[in-house]
Amino acid sequence: MSIKTRLKALKEELVTFSFWKSVRCEFLVTLIYVFIGCGSLTHIRQPSNDTFLKVALTFGLAEATLMQCVGHISGAHMNPAITMALLATGKIGVARTVCYILAQGLGAIAGAGILYGATPNKYHGGLGVTFIKDDVKPAQAFAVEFMVTFVLVFTYFANLEPKRVDMGSRSLSVGLSVVLGHLFAVCIT
């Protein structure tokens, strides 16, 4: 495909209502995801196995619910790793990738800001900030985060496979991969 043809296709995509609707959806679901997911941590003073499970389920159920709501509009990526993987495999274009990542970043900032404003000062703490535990080396934390992100992206792509004949829930399987990642990584990062 020539550069001229690609530029024409890009211009045509950028002026469509459906393109900007999908970008708005990415902003909204990322905002809600951060607000709800990080909000599940606001009242935690002393982490325990029960709180780890609560947080993992909150993030996973939020992912599944939001994916069910807007997956048919934008794909409900809610994560730049998924968006970048879709670009790398040619499933989405550069313009959509850039706009989605900007929308996801702005949505995450807005969700965190709303949570901060809606939470009493005594509960602010870290508000869901990810940090490396004291006895974990940065390379170990990177490896863990890389692997749980890989599982998330792998699950997302498994649901895109056109040859699948099972009738499982795409949103539920991706949400469960988020639960799995949180349960595994929460003690490390």
mmCIF file of C-alpha atoms in Angstrom, residues 2-165:
data_model
loop_
_atom_site.group_PDB
_atom_site.id
_atom_site.type_symbol
_atom_site.label_atom_id
_atom_site.label_comp_id
_atom_site.label_asym_id
_atom_site.label_seq_id
_atom_site.Cartn_x
_atom_site.Cartn_y
_atom_site.Cartn_z
ATOM 1 C CA SER A 2 1.410 3.398 -0.949
ATOM 2 C CA ILE A 3 1.965 6.225 1.511
ATOM 3 C CA LYS A 4 -0.675 8.296 -0.268
ATOM 4 C CA THR A 5 -3.244 5.516 0.160
ATOM 5 C CA ARG A 6 -2.355 5.097 3.835
ATOM 6 C CA LEU A 7 -2.652 8.830 4.504
ATOM 7 C CA LYS A 8 -6.039 8.914 2.785
ATOM 8 C CA ALA A 9 -7.248 5.981 4.910
ATOM 9 C CA LEU A 10 -5.906 7.666 8.050
ATOM 10 C CA LYS A 11 -7.694 10.912 7.225
ATOM 11 C CA GLU A 12 -10.937 9.039 6.560
ATOM 12 C CA GLU A 13 -10.675 7.201 9.883
ATOM 13 C CA LEU A 14 -9.971 10.352 11.893
ATOM 14 C CA VAL A 15 -13.174 12.057 10.757
ATOM 15 C CA THR A 16 -15.553 9.212 11.582
ATOM 16 C CA PHE A 17 -17.934 9.376 14.523
ATOM 17 C CA SER A 18 -17.219 5.754 15.451
ATOM 18 C CA PHE A 19 -13.476 6.445 15.796
ATOM 19 C CA TRP A 20 -13.965 9.260 18.296
ATOM 20 C CA LYS A 21 -16.707 7.336 20.078
ATOM 21 C CA SER A 22 -14.244 4.496 20.657
ATOM 22 C CA VAL A 23 -11.586 6.946 21.917
ATOM 23 C CA ARG A 24 -14.118 8.445 24.358
ATOM 24 C CA CYS A 25 -15.005 4.942 25.529
ATOM 25 C CA GLU A 26 -11.338 4.177 26.263
ATOM 26 C CA PHE A 27 -11.116 7.376 28.314
ATOM 27 C CA LEU A 28 -14.300 6.581 30.244
ATOM 28 C CA VAL A 29 -13.620 2.926 31.017
ATOM 29 C CA THR A 30 -10.040 3.652 32.079
ATOM 30 C CA LEU A 31 -11.299 6.426 34.369
ATOM 31 C CA ILE A 32 -13.858 4.085 35.953
ATOM 32 C CA TYR A 33 -11.359 1.206 36.165
ATOM 33 C CA VAL A 34 -8.789 3.303 38.052
ATOM 34 C CA PHE A 35 -11.447 4.882 40.282
ATOM 35 C CA ILE A 36 -12.976 1.555 41.300
ATOM 36 C CA GLY A 37 -9.803 -0.544 41.359
ATOM 37 C CA CYS A 38 -7.669 1.906 43.305
ATOM 38 C CA GLY A 39 -10.694 2.817 45.412
ATOM 39 C CA SER A 40 -10.737 -0.740 46.735
ATOM 40 C CA LEU A 41 -7.461 0.077 48.506
ATOM 41 C CA THR A 42 -8.499 3.273 50.266
ATOM 42 C CA HIS A 43 -9.596 1.746 53.572
ATOM 43 C CA ILE A 44 -6.766 -0.770 53.885
ATOM 44 C CA ARG A 45 -4.470 -0.043 56.782
ATOM 45 C CA GLN A 46 -2.865 -3.445 57.358
ATOM 46 C CA PRO A 47 -2.699 -5.651 54.245
ATOM 47 C CA SER A 48 -3.804 -9.259 54.696
ATOM 48 C CA ASN A 49 -4.760 -12.197 52.504
ATOM 49 C CA ASP A 50 -8.390 -11.063 52.678
ATOM 50 C CA THR A 51 -7.531 -7.594 51.414
ATOM 51 C CA PHE A 52 -5.373 -9.043 48.619
ATOM 52 C CA LEU A 53 -8.342 -11.115 47.468
ATOM 53 C CA LYS A 54 -10.696 -8.119 47.718
ATOM 54 C CA VAL A 55 -8.395 -5.953 45.619
ATOM 55 C CA ALA A 56 -7.793 -8.695 43.023
ATOM 56 C CA LEU A 57 -11.514 -9.376 42.664
ATOM 57 C CA THR A 58 -12.326 -5.668 42.450
ATOM 58 C CA PHE A 59 -9.848 -5.068 39.634
ATOM 59 C CA GLY A 60 -10.837 -8.268 37.802
ATOM 60 C CA LEU A 61 -14.579 -7.709 38.088
ATOM 61 C CA ALA A 62 -14.166 -4.075 37.044
ATOM 62 C CA GLU A 63 -12.204 -5.202 33.971
ATOM 63 C CA ALA A 64 -14.834 -7.810 33.054
ATOM 64 C CA THR A 65 -17.768 -5.464 33.621
ATOM 65 C CA LEU A 66 -16.295 -2.556 31.676
ATOM 66 C CA MET A 67 -15.189 -4.843 28.844
ATOM 67 C CA GLN A 68 -18.735 -6.183 28.627
ATOM 68 C CA CYS A 69 -20.063 -2.605 28.490
ATOM 69 C CA VAL A 70 -17.872 -1.159 25.727
ATOM 70 C CA GLY A 71 -15.889 -4.030 24.237
ATOM 71 C CA HIS A 72 -18.076 -3.927 21.131
ATOM 72 C CA ILE A 73 -17.322 -0.211 20.666
ATOM 73 C CA SER A 74 -13.624 0.228 21.402
ATOM 74 C CA GLY A 75 -12.332 -3.215 22.293
ATOM 75 C CA ALA A 76 -12.063 -2.037 25.921
ATOM 76 C CA HIS A 77 -8.288 -2.192 26.051
ATOM 77 C CA MET A 78 -7.949 -0.086 29.245
ATOM 78 C CA ASN A 79 -4.238 -0.854 29.132
ATOM 79 C CA PRO A 80 -1.557 0.523 26.807
ATOM 80 C CA ALA A 81 0.096 -2.923 26.739
ATOM 81 C CA ILE A 82 -2.957 -4.369 24.998
ATOM 82 C CA THR A 83 -3.145 -1.390 22.653
ATOM 83 C CA MET A 84 0.555 -1.666 21.745
ATOM 84 C CA ALA A 85 0.248 -5.426 21.189
ATOM 85 C CA LEU A 86 -2.684 -4.852 18.836
ATOM 86 C CA LEU A 87 -0.612 -2.288 16.922
ATOM 87 C CA ALA A 88 2.374 -4.647 16.748
ATOM 88 C CA THR A 89 0.185 -7.363 15.237
ATOM 89 C CA GLY A 90 -1.487 -5.026 12.751
ATOM 90 C CA LYS A 91 -4.951 -5.278 14.295
ATOM 91 C CA ILE A 92 -5.183 -1.503 14.828
ATOM 92 C CA GLY A 93 -3.470 1.458 13.206
ATOM 93 C CA VAL A 94 -1.064 4.067 14.511
ATOM 94 C CA ALA A 95 -3.690 6.825 14.840
ATOM 95 C CA ARG A 96 -5.987 4.641 16.938
ATOM 96 C CA THR A 97 -3.034 3.503 19.043
ATOM 97 C CA VAL A 98 -1.879 7.050 19.772
ATOM 98 C CA CYS A 99 -5.398 8.283 20.532
ATOM 99 C CA TYR A 100 -6.198 5.265 22.724
ATOM 100 C CA ILE A 101 -2.997 5.591 24.751
ATOM 101 C CA LEU A 102 -3.634 9.306 25.266
ATOM 102 C CA ALA A 103 -7.240 8.576 26.264
ATOM 103 C CA GLN A 104 -6.131 5.795 28.628
ATOM 104 C CA GLY A 105 -3.517 8.029 30.256
ATOM 105 C CA LEU A 106 -5.904 10.942 30.654
ATOM 106 C CA GLY A 107 -8.653 8.608 31.877
ATOM 107 C CA ALA A 108 -6.331 7.102 34.489
ATOM 108 C CA ILE A 109 -5.282 10.564 35.690
ATOM 109 C CA ALA A 110 -8.916 11.703 35.841
ATOM 110 C CA GLY A 111 -9.982 8.544 37.689
ATOM 111 C CA ALA A 112 -7.184 8.963 40.228
ATOM 112 C CA GLY A 113 -8.031 12.647 40.630
ATOM 113 C CA ILE A 114 -11.716 11.951 41.205
ATOM 114 C CA LEU A 115 -10.830 9.204 43.692
ATOM 115 C CA TYR A 116 -8.468 11.553 45.521
ATOM 116 C CA GLY A 117 -11.155 14.226 45.708
ATOM 117 C CA ALA A 118 -13.860 11.761 46.755
ATOM 118 C CA THR A 119 -11.801 10.098 49.482
ATOM 119 C CA PRO A 120 -11.430 11.516 53.013
ATOM 120 C CA ASN A 121 -7.863 12.646 53.761
ATOM 121 C CA LYS A 122 -7.308 9.952 56.387
ATOM 122 C CA TYR A 123 -7.698 7.280 53.671
ATOM 123 C CA HIS A 124 -5.438 8.807 51.033
ATOM 124 C CA GLY A 125 -2.331 6.739 51.856
ATOM 125 C CA GLY A 126 -0.988 5.330 48.602
ATOM 126 C CA LEU A 127 -4.407 5.103 46.893
ATOM 127 C CA GLY A 128 -3.367 2.040 44.942
ATOM 128 C CA VAL A 129 0.166 3.079 44.067
ATOM 129 C CA THR A 130 2.244 0.143 42.869
ATOM 130 C CA PHE A 131 5.607 -0.139 44.569
ATOM 131 C CA ILE A 132 8.333 -2.742 44.817
ATOM 132 C CA LYS A 133 8.463 -4.528 48.163
ATOM 133 C CA ASP A 134 11.634 -3.991 50.203
ATOM 134 C CA ASP A 135 13.202 -7.401 49.600
ATOM 135 C CA VAL A 136 12.456 -7.470 45.855
ATOM 136 C CA LYS A 137 15.054 -6.370 43.310
ATOM 137 C CA PRO A 138 13.938 -4.139 40.413
ATOM 138 C CA ALA A 139 14.755 -6.863 37.860
ATOM 139 C CA GLN A 140 12.577 -9.330 39.764
ATOM 140 C CA ALA A 141 9.705 -6.847 39.917
ATOM 141 C CA PHE A 142 10.063 -6.171 36.190
ATOM 142 C CA ALA A 143 9.973 -9.914 35.429
ATOM 143 C CA VAL A 144 6.820 -10.403 37.502
ATOM 144 C CA GLU A 145 5.041 -7.403 35.966
ATOM 145 C CA PHE A 146 6.132 -8.475 32.486
ATOM 146 C CA MET A 147 4.742 -11.991 32.973
ATOM 147 C CA VAL A 148 1.375 -10.952 34.425
ATOM 148 C CA THR A 149 1.016 -8.395 31.621
ATOM 149 C CA PHE A 150 1.890 -11.106 29.108
ATOM 150 C CA VAL A 151 -0.858 -13.337 30.549
ATOM 151 C CA LEU A 152 -3.355 -10.463 30.246
ATOM 152 C CA VAL A 153 -2.394 -9.735 26.628
ATOM 153 C CA PHE A 154 -2.279 -13.464 25.809
ATOM 154 C CA THR A 155 -5.802 -13.895 27.191
ATOM 155 C CA TYR A 156 -7.052 -10.868 25.259
ATOM 156 C CA PHE A 157 -5.582 -12.235 22.017
ATOM 157 C CA ALA A 158 -6.897 -15.746 22.677
ATOM 158 C CA ASN A 159 -10.371 -14.244 22.651
ATOM 159 C CA LEU A 160 -9.759 -12.570 19.287
ATOM 160 C CA GLU A 161 -9.000 -15.894 17.583
ATOM 161 C CA PRO A 162 -11.614 -16.283 14.814
ATOM 162 C CA LYS A 163 -11.380 -20.095 14.844
ATOM 163 C CA ARG A 164 -12.657 -20.327 18.433
ATOM 164 C CA VAL A 165 -15.930 -22.214 18.633
#
